[in-house]
Each structure stands twice: as structure tokens, then as C-alpha cells.
Coordinates of C-alpha atoms and ligand atoms in Angstrom, one line a residue:
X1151 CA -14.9 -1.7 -12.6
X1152 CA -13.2 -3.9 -10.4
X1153 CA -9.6 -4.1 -8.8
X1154 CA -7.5 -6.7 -11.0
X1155 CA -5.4 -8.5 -8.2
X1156 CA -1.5 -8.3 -9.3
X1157 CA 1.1 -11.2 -9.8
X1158 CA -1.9 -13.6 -8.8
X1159 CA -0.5 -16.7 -10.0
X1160 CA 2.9 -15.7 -8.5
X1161 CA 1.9 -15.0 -5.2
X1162 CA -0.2 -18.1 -5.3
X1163 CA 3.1 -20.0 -6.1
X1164 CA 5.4 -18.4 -3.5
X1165 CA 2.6 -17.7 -0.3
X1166 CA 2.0 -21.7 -1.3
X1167 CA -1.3 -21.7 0.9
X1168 CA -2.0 -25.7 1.7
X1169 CA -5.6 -26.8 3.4
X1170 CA -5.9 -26.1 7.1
X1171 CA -3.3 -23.1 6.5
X1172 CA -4.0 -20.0 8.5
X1173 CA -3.4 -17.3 6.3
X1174 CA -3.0 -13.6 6.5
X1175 CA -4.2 -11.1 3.7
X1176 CA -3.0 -7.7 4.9
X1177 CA -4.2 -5.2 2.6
X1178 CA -7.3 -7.2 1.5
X1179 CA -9.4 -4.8 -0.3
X1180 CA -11.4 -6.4 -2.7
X1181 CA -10.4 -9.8 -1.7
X1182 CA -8.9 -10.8 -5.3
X1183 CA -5.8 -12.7 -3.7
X1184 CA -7.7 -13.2 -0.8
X1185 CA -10.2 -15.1 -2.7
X1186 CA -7.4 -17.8 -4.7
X1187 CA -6.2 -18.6 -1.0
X1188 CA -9.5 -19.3 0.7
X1189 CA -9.4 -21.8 -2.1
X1190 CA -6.8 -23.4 -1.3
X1191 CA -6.8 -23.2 2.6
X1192 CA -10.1 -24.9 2.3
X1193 CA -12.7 -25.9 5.1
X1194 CA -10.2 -26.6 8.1
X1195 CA -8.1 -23.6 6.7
X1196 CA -8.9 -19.9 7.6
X1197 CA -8.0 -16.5 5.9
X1198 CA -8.0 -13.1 8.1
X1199 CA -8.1 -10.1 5.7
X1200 CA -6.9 -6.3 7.5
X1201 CA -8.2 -3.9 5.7
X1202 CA -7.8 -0.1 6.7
X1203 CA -10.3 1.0 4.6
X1204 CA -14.1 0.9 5.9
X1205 CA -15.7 1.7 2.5
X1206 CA -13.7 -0.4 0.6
X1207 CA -14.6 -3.4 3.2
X1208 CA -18.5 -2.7 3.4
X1209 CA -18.1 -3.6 -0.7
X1210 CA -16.6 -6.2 -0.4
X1211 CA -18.7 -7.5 2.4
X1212 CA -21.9 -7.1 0.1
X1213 CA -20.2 -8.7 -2.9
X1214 CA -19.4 -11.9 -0.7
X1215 CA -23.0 -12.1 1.1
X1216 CA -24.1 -15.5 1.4
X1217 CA -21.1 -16.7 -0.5
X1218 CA -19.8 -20.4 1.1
X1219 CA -16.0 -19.9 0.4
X1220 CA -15.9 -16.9 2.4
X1221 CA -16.9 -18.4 5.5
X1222 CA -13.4 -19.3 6.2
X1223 CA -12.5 -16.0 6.7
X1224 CA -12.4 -13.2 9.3
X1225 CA -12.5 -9.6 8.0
X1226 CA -11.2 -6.7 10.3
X1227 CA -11.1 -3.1 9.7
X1228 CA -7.8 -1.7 10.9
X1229 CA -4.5 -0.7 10.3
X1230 CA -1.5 -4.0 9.3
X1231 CA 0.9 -2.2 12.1
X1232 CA -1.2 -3.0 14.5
X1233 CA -1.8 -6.7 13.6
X1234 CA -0.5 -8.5 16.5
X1235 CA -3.9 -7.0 18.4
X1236 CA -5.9 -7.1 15.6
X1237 CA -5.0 -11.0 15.5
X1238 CA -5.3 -11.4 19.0
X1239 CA -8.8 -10.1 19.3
X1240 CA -8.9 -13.3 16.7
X1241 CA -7.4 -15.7 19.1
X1242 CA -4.6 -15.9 16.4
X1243 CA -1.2 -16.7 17.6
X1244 CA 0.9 -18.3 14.7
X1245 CA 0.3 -17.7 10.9
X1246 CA 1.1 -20.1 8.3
X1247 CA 1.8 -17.3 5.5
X1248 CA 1.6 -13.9 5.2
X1249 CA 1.2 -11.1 1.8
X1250 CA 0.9 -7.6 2.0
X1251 CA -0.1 -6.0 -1.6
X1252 CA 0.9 -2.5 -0.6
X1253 CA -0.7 0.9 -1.9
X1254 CA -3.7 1.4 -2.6
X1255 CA -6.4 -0.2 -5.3
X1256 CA -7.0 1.6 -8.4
X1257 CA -10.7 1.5 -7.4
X1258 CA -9.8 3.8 -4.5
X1259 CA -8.3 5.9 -7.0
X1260 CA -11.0 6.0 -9.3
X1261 CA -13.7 6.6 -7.0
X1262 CA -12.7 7.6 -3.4
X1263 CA -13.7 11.0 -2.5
X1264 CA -10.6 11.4 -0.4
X1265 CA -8.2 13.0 -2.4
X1266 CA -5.9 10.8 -3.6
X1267 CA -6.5 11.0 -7.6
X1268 CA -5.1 14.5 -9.2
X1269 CA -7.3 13.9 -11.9
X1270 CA -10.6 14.0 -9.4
X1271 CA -11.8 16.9 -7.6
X1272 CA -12.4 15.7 -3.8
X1273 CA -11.3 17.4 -1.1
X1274 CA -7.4 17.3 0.3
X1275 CA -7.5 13.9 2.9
X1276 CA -5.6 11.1 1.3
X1277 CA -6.3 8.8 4.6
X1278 CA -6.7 5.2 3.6
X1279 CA -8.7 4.9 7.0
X1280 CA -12.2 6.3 5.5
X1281 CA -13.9 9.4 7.7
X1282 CA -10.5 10.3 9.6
X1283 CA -11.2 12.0 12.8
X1284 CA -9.8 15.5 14.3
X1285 CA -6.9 13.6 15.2
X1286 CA -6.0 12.1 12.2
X1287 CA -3.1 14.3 9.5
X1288 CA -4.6 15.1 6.5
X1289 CA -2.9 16.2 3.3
X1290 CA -4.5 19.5 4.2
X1291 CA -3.3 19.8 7.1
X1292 CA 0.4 19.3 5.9
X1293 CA -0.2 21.7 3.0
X1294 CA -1.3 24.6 5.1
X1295 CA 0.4 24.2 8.6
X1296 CA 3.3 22.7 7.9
X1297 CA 6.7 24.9 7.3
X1298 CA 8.0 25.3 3.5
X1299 CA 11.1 23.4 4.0
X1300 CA 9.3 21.0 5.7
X1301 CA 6.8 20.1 2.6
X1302 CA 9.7 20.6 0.2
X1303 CA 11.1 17.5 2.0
X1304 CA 8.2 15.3 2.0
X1305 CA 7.7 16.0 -1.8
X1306 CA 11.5 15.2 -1.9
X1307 CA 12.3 12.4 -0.1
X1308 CA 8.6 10.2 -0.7
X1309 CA 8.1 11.7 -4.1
X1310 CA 11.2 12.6 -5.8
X1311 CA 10.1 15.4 -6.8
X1312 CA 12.7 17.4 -8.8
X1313 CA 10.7 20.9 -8.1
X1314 CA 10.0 20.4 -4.7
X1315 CA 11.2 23.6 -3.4
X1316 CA 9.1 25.7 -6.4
X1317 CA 6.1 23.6 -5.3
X1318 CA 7.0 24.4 -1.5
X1319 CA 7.1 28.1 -2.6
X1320 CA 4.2 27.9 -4.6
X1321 CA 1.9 26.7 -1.9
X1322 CA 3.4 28.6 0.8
X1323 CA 2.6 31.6 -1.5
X1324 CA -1.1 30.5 -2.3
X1325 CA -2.1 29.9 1.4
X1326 CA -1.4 33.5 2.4
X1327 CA -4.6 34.1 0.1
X1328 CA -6.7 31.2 1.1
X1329 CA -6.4 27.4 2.6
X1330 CA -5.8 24.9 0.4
X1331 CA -8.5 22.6 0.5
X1332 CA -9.1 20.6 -2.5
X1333 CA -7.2 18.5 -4.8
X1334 CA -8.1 20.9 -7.8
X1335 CA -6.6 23.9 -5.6
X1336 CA -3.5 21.7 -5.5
X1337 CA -3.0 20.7 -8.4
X1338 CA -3.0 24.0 -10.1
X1339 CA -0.5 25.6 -7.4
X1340 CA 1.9 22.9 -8.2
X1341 CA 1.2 23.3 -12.1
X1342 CA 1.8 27.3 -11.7
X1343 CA 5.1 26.3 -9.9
X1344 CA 6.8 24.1 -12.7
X1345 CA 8.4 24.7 -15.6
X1346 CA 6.5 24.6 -19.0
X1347 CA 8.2 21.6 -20.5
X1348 CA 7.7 19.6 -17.0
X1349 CA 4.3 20.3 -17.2
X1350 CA 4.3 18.5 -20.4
X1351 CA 5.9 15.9 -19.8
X1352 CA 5.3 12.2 -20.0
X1353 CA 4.6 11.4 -16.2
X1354 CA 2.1 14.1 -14.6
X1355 CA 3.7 17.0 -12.6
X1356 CA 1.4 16.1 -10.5
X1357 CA 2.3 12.4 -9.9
X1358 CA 5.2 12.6 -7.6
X1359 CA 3.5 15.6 -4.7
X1360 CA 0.4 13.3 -5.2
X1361 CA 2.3 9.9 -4.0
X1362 CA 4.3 11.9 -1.8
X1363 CA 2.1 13.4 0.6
X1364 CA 0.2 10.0 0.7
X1365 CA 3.1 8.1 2.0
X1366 CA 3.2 11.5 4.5
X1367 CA -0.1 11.2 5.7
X1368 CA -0.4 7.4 6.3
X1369 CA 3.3 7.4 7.5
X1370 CA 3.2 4.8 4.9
X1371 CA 7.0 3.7 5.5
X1372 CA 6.8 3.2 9.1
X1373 CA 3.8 1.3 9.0
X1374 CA 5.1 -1.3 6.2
X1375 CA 8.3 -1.6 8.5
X1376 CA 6.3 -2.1 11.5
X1377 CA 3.7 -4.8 9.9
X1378 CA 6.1 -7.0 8.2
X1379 CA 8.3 -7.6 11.4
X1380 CA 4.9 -8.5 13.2
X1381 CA 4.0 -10.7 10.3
X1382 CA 7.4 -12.2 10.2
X1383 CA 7.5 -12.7 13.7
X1384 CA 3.7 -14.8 13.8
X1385 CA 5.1 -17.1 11.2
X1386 CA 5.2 -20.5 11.8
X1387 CA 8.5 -22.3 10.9
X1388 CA 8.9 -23.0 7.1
X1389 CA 5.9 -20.5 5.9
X1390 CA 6.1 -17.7 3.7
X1391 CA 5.9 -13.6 3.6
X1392 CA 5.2 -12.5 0.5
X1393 CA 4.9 -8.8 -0.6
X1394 CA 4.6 -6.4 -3.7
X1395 CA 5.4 -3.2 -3.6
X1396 CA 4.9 -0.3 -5.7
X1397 CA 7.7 2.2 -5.5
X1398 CA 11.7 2.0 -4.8
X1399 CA 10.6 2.8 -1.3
X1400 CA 8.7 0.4 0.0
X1401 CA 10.9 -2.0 -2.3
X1402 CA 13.8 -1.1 -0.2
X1403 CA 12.2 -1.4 3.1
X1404 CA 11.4 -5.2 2.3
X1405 CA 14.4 -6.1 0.7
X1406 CA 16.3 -4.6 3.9
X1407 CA 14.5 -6.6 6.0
X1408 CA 14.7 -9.6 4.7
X1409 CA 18.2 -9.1 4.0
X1410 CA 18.8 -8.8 7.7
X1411 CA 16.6 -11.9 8.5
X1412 CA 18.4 -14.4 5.9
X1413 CA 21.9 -12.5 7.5
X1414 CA 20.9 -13.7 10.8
X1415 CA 20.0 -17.3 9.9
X1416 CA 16.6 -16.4 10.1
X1417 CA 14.9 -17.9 7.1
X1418 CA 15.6 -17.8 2.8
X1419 CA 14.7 -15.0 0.8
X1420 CA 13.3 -16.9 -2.1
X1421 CA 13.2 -14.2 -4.4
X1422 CA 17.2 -13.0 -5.2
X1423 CA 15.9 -10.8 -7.6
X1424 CA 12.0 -9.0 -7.4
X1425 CA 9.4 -10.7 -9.6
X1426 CA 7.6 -8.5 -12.0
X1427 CA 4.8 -8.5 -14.5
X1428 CA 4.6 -10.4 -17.6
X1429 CA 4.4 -8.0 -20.7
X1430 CA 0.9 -9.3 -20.9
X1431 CA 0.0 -8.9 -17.3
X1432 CA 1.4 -5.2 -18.2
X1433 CA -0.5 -5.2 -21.3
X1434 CA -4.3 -6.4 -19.5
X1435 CA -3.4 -4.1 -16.3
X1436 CA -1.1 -1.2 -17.2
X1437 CA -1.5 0.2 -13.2
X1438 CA 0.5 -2.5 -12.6
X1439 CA 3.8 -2.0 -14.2
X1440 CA 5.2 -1.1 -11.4
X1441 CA 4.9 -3.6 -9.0
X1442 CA 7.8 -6.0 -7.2
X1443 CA 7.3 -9.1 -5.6
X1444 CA 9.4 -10.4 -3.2
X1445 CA 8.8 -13.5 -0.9
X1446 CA 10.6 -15.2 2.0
X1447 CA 10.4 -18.2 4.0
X1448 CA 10.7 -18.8 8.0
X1449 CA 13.5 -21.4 9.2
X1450 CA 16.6 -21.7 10.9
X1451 CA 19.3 -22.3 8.2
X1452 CA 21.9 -23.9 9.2
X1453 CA 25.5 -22.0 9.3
Ligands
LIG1006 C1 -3.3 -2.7 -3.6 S1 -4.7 -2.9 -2.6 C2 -4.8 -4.6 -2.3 C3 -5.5 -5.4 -3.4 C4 -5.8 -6.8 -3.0 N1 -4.7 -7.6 -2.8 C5 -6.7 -7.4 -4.1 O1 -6.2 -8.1 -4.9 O2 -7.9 -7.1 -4.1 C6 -4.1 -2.3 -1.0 C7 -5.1 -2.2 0.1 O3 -4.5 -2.1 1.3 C8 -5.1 -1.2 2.1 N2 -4.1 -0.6 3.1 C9 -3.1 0.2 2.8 N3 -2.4 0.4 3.9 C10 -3.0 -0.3 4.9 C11 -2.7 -0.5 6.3 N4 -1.6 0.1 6.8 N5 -3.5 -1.4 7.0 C12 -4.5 -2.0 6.4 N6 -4.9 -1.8 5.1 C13 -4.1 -1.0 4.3 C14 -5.6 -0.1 1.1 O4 -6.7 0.6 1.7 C15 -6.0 -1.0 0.0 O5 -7.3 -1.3 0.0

């Protein structure tokens, strides 16, 4: 199975790659948007794909072996906030258009071993960076050494998560008897902790603590606030930043920002309202319902 790239045509129409662009794919994974801009960009163009993700870039560097179009591009495994090295080490200085496609793929969902799917036993990471070192937080490590309160708030305030402080209690309770090391252990602490009738319920009790200590452990806010300002600020004059975004929180982290930039004369947000899937983009892709795009361009607008 592959990753179906979301909004394609729409982010096609807003980035507006033209030939001898230089383009930046922040979150490239397995190059599906990257791939409809290299077309475009074409033979004086070139694409540089970030991707945090070492696994998920040895794929795709085996799936575009020997392939022409991808020539034009420069692949670098590393994080988006740090893109002003990354692009340096590129001799980049200006960029012509910029997407991030945040999250994570629903390949990497499927069939990462690092924790991120409730529905897959794998042991309690949730790193996008693949093999994080000693240094690196783990959902592990917040689950076992961090205070109750403390979890209660992640699960809270990234996840919504109307039980937090039961969950909290619950896995403050089950570590006295053993570390919680797998995503199995997890998930049954957390269904022990809810009601009956939420753990029935239409959306996974699961879902939320899942998605929240993600965001925790890639300090997944922070980063998107740092990367788009870095992006923004390598634009060229009259190119484009588009993003989608998968939650109300990374939603409200780009429309902030842009809001602020079109405030300070800085450019046009092009987008007033988020574009979402068609009913049949839904339809083809359901793990896509959720996505917002939102797209701005660079240039002085006059008073
Ligand atoms: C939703 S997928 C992108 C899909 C891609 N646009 C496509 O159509 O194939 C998001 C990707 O971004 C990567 N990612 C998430 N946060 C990142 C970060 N801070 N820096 C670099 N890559 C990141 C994830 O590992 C994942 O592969």
C-alpha cells in the first residue's frame, strides 16, 4: 500500500511551481506531492525534500532508483525546524515555494514499529526520527517518568482528552507494578481507566492519548512554528507557503502566523477560509478527512 498524497491538485494550484522554481517539500515522505512539482519545476528547476524519517526515505530512495525526474531533486534526512542549515549544507539561500504536509503518512501508521498505531503492538517510541538515540524523549519515557499531572496535561491540551486525569491515574497506578513499555500495555491501562460507554464509542478511546503524546514527543507544535517562519522567511518575493494540517492545533498555529504576516504587510493569505477534501477525495481516502489547507504568498502589499 502506498501513501495517497492529499489535496494534490489543490496544492498544485496554490504552491503554483513554474520551471526553474526552487522548491521546498518539507515533509516529503513518499514523495507523492513531491513528485507533481518536480514536474513542473522541470530541468533548470530543483525540488529539496526534508524528511525526518530515515526508513521512510531509504523507500523512497529505492522506488525512485534510476528514475530521470528525480534527478532534480536533493533528499535530506532531518528535521523542517532546522531547515535553514539543512538548506545551507544545499547552498540554498532563497526558495521559490514552500509546503509542509504535516503528520505523519498512513504508511507509517500501518507499518512502523515505533508505536504510533494503537491498533499495532510495537514498542512505546512514537519518534518520527527512526532509531532515536538515549537522548531522544520517547513516549515511554513520558509515560513512566513523568509526574501524573504532568501526563494528564499532555493528554489534555494535544489530545483533548476528556479522561485525561483517569488515564493519568491509571498509568500512574500500573507503573508501580511494571514499566510501561509497549503500545498494547498502553492501550489497555487507558481502556481500564474509561468509562464503559466511552470505550464504545465512535472514535477510539485510544485516539486522543495516542495523537497526544505524539505531538509531546516530537514537540510537534514548536517545531511547525519554528519551520514555517524559516520557510517564510527563504521565500523569494511573490512565492507561495502552502500547508495542510491535520488537527485544530497545528491549524491554529498556521492561521496565526499568517495572520500576523498579512497584518504586517507582509504578504496575502490566499486562502480566507481552509481548503478541504472533496466528498470524493474523502470517499477514495477516508484518513484524509481531516485535513486543512492553507496557502500564502510573499510581498509587500501596499497600505
Ligand atoms: C503526511 S506525511 C507527508 C506525505 C507527502 N506529502 C506525500 O504526499 O507523500 C508527513 C511526513 O513528514 C515527516 N515529518 C513530520 N515531522 C517532520 C519534521 N519535523 N521534519 C521532517 N519531516 C517530518 C513524517 O515523517 C512524514 O513522513
Amino acid at each position: 500500500m502506498t501513501h495517497i498524497p492529499v489535496l494534490l491538485k489543490e496544492v498544485m494550484e496554490y504552491l503554483d511551481p513554474k520551471p526553474g522554481d526552487i522548491i521546498l517539500d518539507a515533509t516529503l515522505n513518499g514523495g507523492g506531492h513531491a513528485e507533481e512539482i518536480l514536474k513542473e519545476v522541470g530541468e533548470n528547476g530543483k525540488l529539496i525534500g526534508i524528511e525526518q524519517d530515515m526508513e521512510v526515505l531509504e523507500k523512497l530512495k529505492l522506488r525512485i532508483e534510476g528514475n530521470e525526474l528525480w534527478e532534480k531533486a536533493s533528499l535530506i534526512n532531518g528535521n523542517f525546524r532546522n531547515l535553514d542549515e539543512l538548506l545551507a549544507l544545499c547552498k540554498i539561500e532563497k526558495l521559490d515555494g514552500a509546503l509542509f504536509d504535516f503528520g505523519l503518512s498512513s504508511l507509517q501508521l500501518d507499518e512502523s514499529d515505533r508505536g504510533f498505531s494503537f491498533q499495532r503492538n510495537a514498542p512505546l517510541l512514537m519518534t518520527f526520527k527512526s532509531g532515536p538515540g538515549p537522548n531522544d524523549l520517547t513516549a515511554a519515557d513520558i509515560v513512566n517518568d513523568w509526574g501524573e499531572k504532568d501526563i494528564a496535561n499532555v493528554l489534555y491540551g494535544y489530545g483533548g482528552e476528556k479522561y485525561s486525569r483517569r488515564i493519568a491515574r491509571g498509568i500512574a497506578e500500573a507503573r508501580k507494578k511494571k514499566r510501561i513499555q509497549t503500545t498494547f500495555a498502553l492501550v489497555e491501562i487507558i481502556r481500564k481507566s474509561v468509562p464503559a460507554a466511552y470505550r464504545r464509542g465512535r472514535i477510539d478511546c485510544c485516539t486522543r492519548s495516542f495523537q497526544a503524546l505524539r505531538i509531546a514527543v516530537n514537540d510537534e507544535l514548536n517545531v511547525i512554528e519554528e519551520g514555517i517562519k524559516k520557510a517564510w522567511e527563504m521565500l523569494s518575493e511573490g512565492s507561495r507557503i502552502v500547508t495542510i494540517s491535520f488537527h485544530s492545533l497545528e491549524d491554529r498555529i498556521v492561521k496565526n502566523f499568517f495572520k500576523e504576516e498579512a497584518k504586517n504587510g507582509k504578504g496575502k493569505i490566499l486562502t480566507k477560509k481552509p481548503l478541504v477534501p472533496s466528498d470524493e477525495e474523502i470517499f477514495l481516502n477516508p484518513r484524509c478527512r481531516s485535513a486543512k489547507l492553507r496557502a500564502m504568498e510573499k510581498g509587500v502589499q501596499a497600505e
